[in-house]
Amino acid sequence: MNLINMDAENRVVLNVGGIRHETYKATLKKIPATRLSRLTEALANYDPILNEYFFDRHPGVFAQVLNYYRTGKLHYPTDVCGPLFEEELEFWGLDANQVEPCCWMTYTQHRDTQETLAVLDRLDLDTERPSDEEMARKFGFEEAYYSGSLSWWQRIKPKIWSLFDEPYSSNAAKIIGVVSVFFICVSILSFCLKTHPDMRVPVIRNFTVSTSPQPSSHRGSGGTLAWTLDKTQTNAHEAFFYIECVCNAWFSLEILTRFVASPDKWEFAKASVNIIDLIATLSFYIDLVLQRFASHLENADILEFFSIIRIMRLFKLTRHSSGLKILIQTFRASAKELTLLVFFLVLGIVIFASLVYYAERIQANPHNDFNSIPLGLWWALVTMTTVGYGDMAPKTYVGMFVGALCALAGVLTIALPVPVIVSNFAMYYSHTQARAKLPKKRRRVLPVEQPRGPRLPGAQNRRMNAIKQNHPKDSMGPKMGE
């Protein structure tokens, strides 16, 4: 009977979230410097009547915590969110890095999710209009907003910014966004169409030439003078110039307005889309200056090459499309995989270009297309990317075998990183869709712990009588051991 009493004294009852757990005190001493290893009856959560410790914590996580004390292995419950699991481990004084390898990938998924949500926050994909308080906080007018001392510029500046930079903030902003997209499309279309031969006007010049006299004419008579027309070059139609003037006037007004009304000038200047927009707008004015003062130069047409930067204005559409933002972010997140793809592609190109060069020289081949390894590099690139122009092809059997290996290697090399890129895009897109459906305003839960009320003596006696009736052996045990 003494052995039974000693065993009962060595056991401890833990009530976690309404579920009672019973274990030995020695089990809780296996992991020192934790909350459970320092249990004493002097703690506030100890109930001397029920002889148990009460913790208002998650019972499902505690089952794995207690199992960690018993077996020394910490497993992650799949029905619990990762941040909740970390909070529970922190409360019990355990290290989250002790999770078993079999559960580590599942456990760390929430960290990837949190990183993804942080990236989406930076992309600014919200399509709802922010409140006045949020706009005041964004522009640094929070104190003036709460005190009601906003100036006229502080009131109108966020409205101008929302009008030109946040297309979904209001109906007027949507109209401005549609107008901006319209001018972008017209500018790109005009840039492309003005190079079409039917859209260009020939430059005709009148040349005076002297004709030599006929052999049958009298001696001493000189040649006659005549004039002829010659087409020296072609220029774009004047209509394209006026179209470009109207479009760039809008772009200039837009970028100046956005810069003046921006909440942070430095962050605005560092944005890649704004840099592209500024360079594309400046290229138009630089082109006008060069046409005015450098059109007489022989290679003046080469200066038009720099106007190709205007095509980069298409990246401005990312402000109006969340899908384009997600696509660009997908390529950023897949930079390692893309770098690996380029590395293996370059490695394969060099190897197969060298192999096909020497393979074509093994047999007699009068129509050899591979006169050098640099020429073979072009063939290997075209073959590995499965383009196959057909301008170069191996003629010998050994060269054909190398070409088959090159094609197979190219398919495998390009296909390997594609699933990673697709999964990244699906991950960002799914999180964006889920994030868009979340309610913006949530009910706040106050972190106030309810204190225990005092126990009445009569209630304690009735509780003790109920325990003795339900457990007569346990109630007599301490008396016999006294």
XYZ file of C-alpha atoms in Angstrom:
482
model
C 0.000 0.000 0.000
C 2.931 2.328 0.673
C 4.193 1.654 -2.850
C 0.795 2.666 -4.208
C 0.841 5.857 -2.162
C 4.379 6.687 -3.306
C 3.335 6.175 -6.912
C 0.340 8.476 -6.414
C 2.540 11.141 -4.827
C 4.953 11.012 -7.747
C 2.172 11.639 -10.258
C 0.918 15.077 -11.279
C -2.352 16.088 -12.961
C -2.289 18.823 -15.593
C -5.567 20.323 -16.756
C -4.899 22.037 -20.076
C -7.858 23.644 -21.770
C -10.323 21.401 -19.941
C -8.534 18.133 -20.762
C -6.783 16.408 -17.875
C -3.375 14.844 -18.424
C -1.631 12.694 -15.842
C 2.059 11.913 -15.784
C 4.975 11.457 -13.411
C 6.886 14.344 -11.916
C 10.116 12.678 -12.981
C 8.925 12.852 -16.604
C 8.609 16.620 -16.398
C 12.149 16.864 -15.003
C 13.638 15.379 -18.185
C 13.752 18.789 -19.873
C 15.068 21.329 -17.356
C 14.571 25.078 -17.419
C 11.019 24.755 -18.748
C 7.669 25.739 -17.300
C 6.618 22.179 -16.490
C 9.916 21.315 -14.824
C 9.360 24.074 -12.236
C 5.880 23.146 -11.032
C 5.231 23.775 -7.346
C 2.099 23.892 -5.265
C 2.751 27.574 -4.562
C 1.818 28.533 -8.115
C -1.391 30.469 -8.645
C -2.751 27.956 -11.153
C -2.536 25.045 -8.673
C -5.874 23.808 -7.374
C -5.382 22.132 -3.961
C -8.928 20.789 -3.949
C -8.617 18.894 -7.241
C -4.879 18.470 -6.785
C -4.151 19.633 -10.340
C -2.544 22.460 -12.272
C -4.788 24.375 -14.635
C -3.477 26.022 -17.829
C -5.795 27.809 -20.219
C -3.805 26.771 -23.296
C -4.386 24.762 -26.462
C -4.967 21.111 -25.457
C -4.048 19.648 -28.859
C -0.586 21.187 -28.856
C -0.023 20.207 -25.230
C -0.531 16.549 -26.144
C 2.541 16.796 -28.374
C 4.392 18.796 -25.711
C 3.776 16.122 -23.086
C 4.770 13.443 -25.570
C 8.046 15.361 -26.064
C 8.736 15.028 -22.325
C 7.981 11.299 -22.467
C 9.828 10.292 -25.652
C 12.254 13.147 -26.303
C 10.789 13.662 -29.809
C 8.775 16.750 -30.712
C 6.240 16.247 -33.500
C 4.080 18.853 -35.207
C 0.273 18.397 -35.161
C -1.119 18.870 -38.663
C -4.418 20.347 -37.431
C -2.728 23.398 -35.845
C -1.463 26.552 -37.535
C 2.280 27.129 -37.386
C 2.273 30.480 -35.502
C -0.053 28.993 -32.863
C 2.320 26.064 -32.417
C 5.249 28.462 -31.977
C 3.345 30.524 -29.407
C 2.482 27.411 -27.405
C 6.079 26.182 -27.451
C 7.239 29.602 -26.306
C 4.761 29.515 -23.434
C 5.961 26.095 -22.279
C 9.591 27.203 -22.630
C 10.504 24.824 -25.460
C 12.633 25.433 -28.531
C 10.778 25.258 -31.859
C 13.949 24.116 -33.627
C 13.683 20.742 -31.860
C 10.886 19.610 -34.200
C 11.628 16.213 -35.745
C 12.869 16.085 -39.369
C 9.750 14.191 -40.473
C 7.588 17.173 -39.459
C 9.998 19.988 -40.292
C 8.789 20.666 -43.838
C 5.149 20.739 -42.751
C 5.971 22.900 -39.753
C 7.948 25.512 -41.717
C 5.264 25.995 -44.377
C 3.759 28.835 -42.378
C 7.069 30.716 -42.550
C 6.992 30.523 -46.355
C 3.390 31.696 -46.255
C 4.297 34.656 -44.048
C 7.134 35.604 -46.409
C 4.749 35.383 -49.363
C 2.197 37.598 -47.635
C 4.929 40.108 -46.797
C 5.918 40.222 -50.475
C 2.292 40.746 -51.495
C 2.044 43.612 -49.005
C 5.006 45.284 -50.690
C 3.404 44.815 -54.125
C 0.386 46.876 -52.995
C -2.298 44.717 -54.592
C -5.207 46.148 -52.602
C -8.122 47.139 -54.812
C -10.155 48.825 -52.082
C -10.062 52.496 -51.261
C -7.980 53.212 -48.145
C -9.533 55.174 -45.329
C -8.652 58.791 -44.543
C -6.780 57.654 -41.438
C -4.634 55.239 -43.476
C -3.864 57.935 -46.055
C -2.897 60.399 -43.312
C -0.582 57.796 -41.792
C 0.948 57.066 -45.212
C 1.690 60.732 -45.890
C 2.882 61.511 -42.375
C -0.068 63.757 -41.510
C -1.281 61.567 -38.675
C -0.911 64.130 -35.888
C -2.512 66.896 -37.935
C -5.331 64.538 -38.918
C -6.194 63.642 -35.320
C -5.973 67.253 -34.214
C -8.067 68.455 -37.159
C -5.459 70.998 -38.304
C -4.870 69.766 -41.860
C -3.928 72.430 -44.395
C -5.521 72.611 -47.857
C -2.453 70.985 -49.427
C -2.463 68.177 -46.874
C -6.108 67.526 -47.727
C -5.714 67.583 -51.501
C -2.332 65.861 -51.819
C -3.555 62.329 -50.884
C -6.516 62.764 -53.235
C -4.242 63.660 -56.150
C -1.989 60.703 -55.359
C -4.927 58.299 -55.227
C -6.295 59.736 -58.444
C -3.121 59.082 -60.464
C -1.472 56.150 -58.679
C -4.287 53.994 -57.284
C -6.667 53.177 -60.147
C -9.154 51.303 -57.932
C -9.562 53.993 -55.283
C -12.488 55.801 -56.962
C -14.439 56.098 -60.206
C -12.432 59.170 -61.211
C -9.203 57.231 -60.616
C -10.524 54.428 -62.831
C -11.168 56.953 -65.604
C -7.637 58.343 -65.221
C -6.299 54.775 -65.343
C -8.221 54.018 -68.539
C -6.931 57.231 -70.139
C -3.363 56.366 -69.139
C -3.647 52.856 -70.597
C -5.168 54.318 -73.767
C -2.250 56.698 -74.296
C 0.256 53.923 -73.601
C -1.340 51.676 -76.218
C -1.612 54.524 -78.749
C 2.034 55.487 -78.196
C 3.272 51.921 -78.690
C 1.037 51.439 -81.743
C 2.270 54.685 -83.258
C 5.892 53.732 -82.587
C 5.415 50.450 -84.462
C 3.255 51.674 -87.361
C 5.500 54.569 -88.342
C 8.151 52.064 -89.463
C 5.765 50.412 -91.967
C 6.635 51.313 -95.614
C 3.030 52.291 -96.395
C 3.053 54.729 -93.466
C 6.172 56.591 -94.567
C 6.519 59.568 -96.917
C 9.428 59.628 -99.394
C 11.765 62.622 -99.449
C 12.064 63.778 -103.080
C 14.922 65.997 -104.208
C 15.431 67.760 -107.518
C 18.856 67.153 -109.068
C 20.203 69.030 -112.075
C 22.330 66.893 -114.401
C 24.170 67.669 -117.590
C 23.815 65.320 -120.496
C 26.691 64.645 -122.864
C 26.257 65.677 -126.541
C 25.243 63.132 -129.123
C 28.008 61.792 -131.457
C 26.142 63.065 -134.548
C 25.925 66.613 -133.251
C 28.181 69.411 -134.445
C 31.554 69.854 -132.920
C 31.779 72.467 -130.306
C 28.218 72.093 -129.057
C 28.142 71.379 -125.270
C 25.885 69.044 -123.345
C 22.405 70.070 -122.271
C 21.243 70.578 -118.675
C 18.297 68.583 -117.329
C 16.669 67.975 -113.967
C 15.572 64.740 -112.412
C 13.790 63.595 -109.243
C 15.389 61.186 -106.804
C 14.062 59.598 -103.581
C 16.815 59.960 -101.012
C 15.021 58.640 -97.914
C 11.653 58.166 -96.259
C 10.244 59.826 -93.176
C 7.301 58.928 -90.997
C 4.039 60.684 -91.730
C 3.454 63.944 -89.911
C 0.402 62.499 -88.168
C 2.644 60.264 -86.080
C 4.562 63.285 -84.812
C 1.391 64.965 -83.557
C 0.217 61.715 -81.987
C 3.534 61.415 -80.149
C 3.268 65.033 -78.987
C -0.184 64.479 -77.493
C 0.820 61.187 -75.832
C 4.027 62.547 -74.340
C 2.239 65.665 -73.119
C -0.012 63.371 -71.105
C 2.932 61.287 -69.874
C 4.799 64.428 -68.799
C 1.774 65.746 -66.923
C 1.212 62.369 -65.280
C 4.760 61.802 -64.031
C 5.104 65.397 -62.765
C 1.804 65.181 -60.914
C 2.667 61.827 -59.358
C 6.095 63.099 -58.300
C 4.713 66.250 -56.671
C 1.943 64.344 -54.864
C 4.016 61.317 -53.878
C 4.269 60.590 -50.119
C 8.007 59.835 -50.399
C 9.992 61.493 -53.191
C 13.037 59.245 -52.755
C 11.037 56.030 -52.861
C 9.208 57.334 -55.908
C 12.478 58.108 -57.687
C 13.902 54.652 -56.906
C 10.952 52.717 -58.327
C 11.957 50.910 -61.523
C 8.652 51.657 -63.283
C 9.041 55.381 -62.613
C 12.629 55.330 -63.893
C 11.478 53.666 -67.124
C 8.651 56.173 -67.480
C 11.021 59.121 -66.967
C 13.606 57.833 -69.461
C 10.922 57.053 -72.061
C 9.438 60.541 -71.702
C 12.830 62.246 -71.862
C 13.759 60.217 -74.963
C 10.978 61.934 -76.893
C 12.284 65.410 -76.092
C 15.868 64.354 -76.743
C 14.763 62.991 -80.123
C 13.186 66.351 -80.962
C 16.405 68.185 -80.124
C 18.526 65.786 -82.163
C 16.225 66.075 -85.167
C 16.468 69.838 -84.940
C 20.230 70.180 -84.519
C 21.763 66.862 -85.653
C 19.646 65.882 -88.648
C 22.412 66.943 -91.054
C 24.801 64.277 -89.763
C 25.398 61.225 -91.921
C 24.479 58.659 -89.245
C 21.584 60.599 -87.754
C 19.249 57.637 -88.264
C 21.229 55.674 -85.704
C 20.077 58.148 -83.041
C 16.516 56.897 -83.516
C 17.624 53.586 -82.052
C 17.520 55.092 -78.571
C 13.811 55.788 -78.965
C 13.233 52.060 -78.536
C 13.195 52.730 -74.789
C 9.614 53.930 -75.297
C 8.501 50.340 -75.703
C 9.543 49.797 -72.082
C 6.610 52.026 -71.174
C 4.517 48.861 -71.336
C 5.780 48.100 -67.818
C 3.559 50.945 -66.616
C 0.647 48.592 -67.138
C 1.751 46.758 -63.989
C 0.139 49.566 -61.962
C -3.201 48.608 -63.467
C -2.892 44.810 -63.408
C -2.192 42.680 -60.363
C -1.500 39.700 -62.621
C 1.486 41.450 -64.216
C 2.837 42.339 -60.774
C 2.541 38.702 -59.705
C 4.248 37.527 -62.901
C 7.202 39.882 -62.398
C 7.461 38.850 -58.750
C 7.409 35.202 -59.844
C 10.494 35.733 -61.984
C 12.185 37.523 -59.087
C 11.408 34.656 -56.727
C 12.620 32.150 -59.337
C 15.919 33.943 -59.942
C 17.958 31.021 -58.593
C 16.190 28.513 -60.823
C 16.559 30.775 -63.875
C 20.249 31.284 -63.128
C 20.694 27.533 -62.861
C 18.883 27.119 -66.176
C 21.173 29.602 -67.918
C 24.254 27.945 -66.406
C 23.354 24.453 -67.625
C 22.265 25.852 -70.991
C 25.608 27.599 -71.520
C 27.434 24.472 -70.365
C 25.516 22.311 -72.833
C 26.033 24.785 -75.664
C 29.810 24.790 -75.235
C 30.008 20.997 -74.917
C 27.841 20.153 -77.910
C 29.363 22.881 -80.095
C 32.792 21.349 -79.511
C 31.512 17.807 -80.082
C 29.721 18.594 -83.345
C 32.744 20.511 -84.658
C 35.028 17.502 -84.300
C 32.303 14.998 -85.203
C 31.818 16.619 -88.615
C 35.555 16.393 -89.320
C 35.879 12.664 -88.647
C 34.395 11.627 -91.995
C 34.752 13.140 -95.442
C 32.271 15.996 -95.521
C 32.594 18.466 -98.417
C 29.499 20.390 -97.280
C 30.584 20.922 -93.706
C 28.705 23.837 -92.077
C 30.759 23.767 -88.904
C 33.956 25.515 -89.860
C 34.630 26.698 -86.317
C 33.411 26.147 -82.792
C 31.837 29.668 -82.567
C 29.565 28.694 -85.469
C 28.747 25.531 -83.574
C 27.717 27.617 -80.573
C 24.914 29.155 -82.624
C 23.775 25.717 -83.812
C 23.863 24.295 -80.276
C 21.827 27.228 -78.927
C 19.177 26.872 -81.624
C 19.020 23.105 -81.122
C 18.897 23.074 -77.319
C 16.116 25.671 -77.286
C 14.170 23.488 -79.794
C 13.978 26.331 -82.344
C 15.788 24.629 -85.231
C 16.192 27.212 -88.013
C 17.777 24.641 -90.296
C 20.513 26.998 -91.511
C 23.133 24.620 -90.117
C 22.828 20.879 -89.842
C 25.250 17.981 -89.324
C 25.841 15.774 -92.373
C 27.748 12.827 -90.895
C 26.301 10.021 -88.801
C 28.410 10.930 -85.803
C 27.303 14.556 -86.105
C 23.649 13.472 -86.312
C 24.099 11.434 -83.145
C 25.580 14.481 -81.386
C 22.661 16.553 -82.654
C 20.150 14.075 -81.221
C 21.875 14.171 -77.847
C 21.932 17.976 -77.993
C 18.180 18.137 -78.648
C 17.382 15.718 -75.796
C 19.650 17.558 -73.393
C 18.016 20.849 -74.333
C 14.505 19.539 -73.677
C 15.506 18.162 -70.270
C 17.472 21.263 -69.286
C 14.656 23.668 -70.112
C 11.900 21.471 -68.663
C 13.454 20.996 -65.210
C 13.027 24.527 -63.737
C 9.631 25.138 -65.351
C 7.577 23.382 -62.598
C 9.304 25.502 -59.948
C 8.397 28.716 -61.768
C 4.819 27.526 -62.308
C 4.454 26.571 -58.641
C 5.754 29.994 -57.546
C 3.243 31.734 -59.781
C 0.405 29.514 -58.521
C 1.454 30.189 -54.922
C 1.489 33.982 -55.350
C -1.734 33.990 -57.341
C -3.629 31.777 -54.868
C -2.474 33.878 -51.915
C -3.515 37.026 -53.770
C -6.987 35.660 -54.402
C -7.358 34.518 -50.792
C -6.024 37.836 -49.508
C -8.518 39.773 -51.627
C -11.415 37.898 -50.029
C -10.319 38.530 -46.452
C -12.291 41.141 -44.496
C -10.298 44.312 -43.973
C -11.766 45.093 -40.567
C -11.648 42.426 -37.893
C -12.945 42.350 -34.381
C -10.289 43.077 -31.810
C -9.830 40.601 -28.978
C -8.568 42.147 -25.769
C -5.715 40.154 -24.166
C -7.239 40.244 -20.673
C -6.934 37.181 -18.487
C -9.979 36.572 -16.325
C -8.971 36.223 -12.645
C -10.263 33.346 -10.559
C -13.017 34.164 -8.159
C -12.723 33.235 -4.454
C -13.989 29.806 -3.473
C -16.678 29.712 -0.815
C -16.124 27.311 2.112
C -19.473 25.640 1.573
C -18.706 25.073 -2.071
C -15.322 23.558 -1.198
C -16.950 21.107 1.249
C -19.535 20.053 -1.307
C -16.751 19.612 -3.865
C -14.698 17.469 -1.465
C -17.704 15.284 -0.690
C -18.320 14.772 -4.388
C -14.676 13.762 -4.903
C -14.813 11.288 -1.983
C -17.976 9.700 -3.343
C -16.532 9.354 -6.823
C -13.027 8.241 -5.670
C -13.254 6.580 -2.239
C -9.935 4.759 -2.588
C -8.013 7.883 -3.523
C -9.573 9.806 -0.597
C -8.559 7.112 1.932
C -5.073 6.704 0.604
C -3.516 9.724 2.301
C -5.144 8.826 5.649
C -3.635 5.365 5.679
C -0.249 6.716 4.774
C -0.158 9.292 7.552
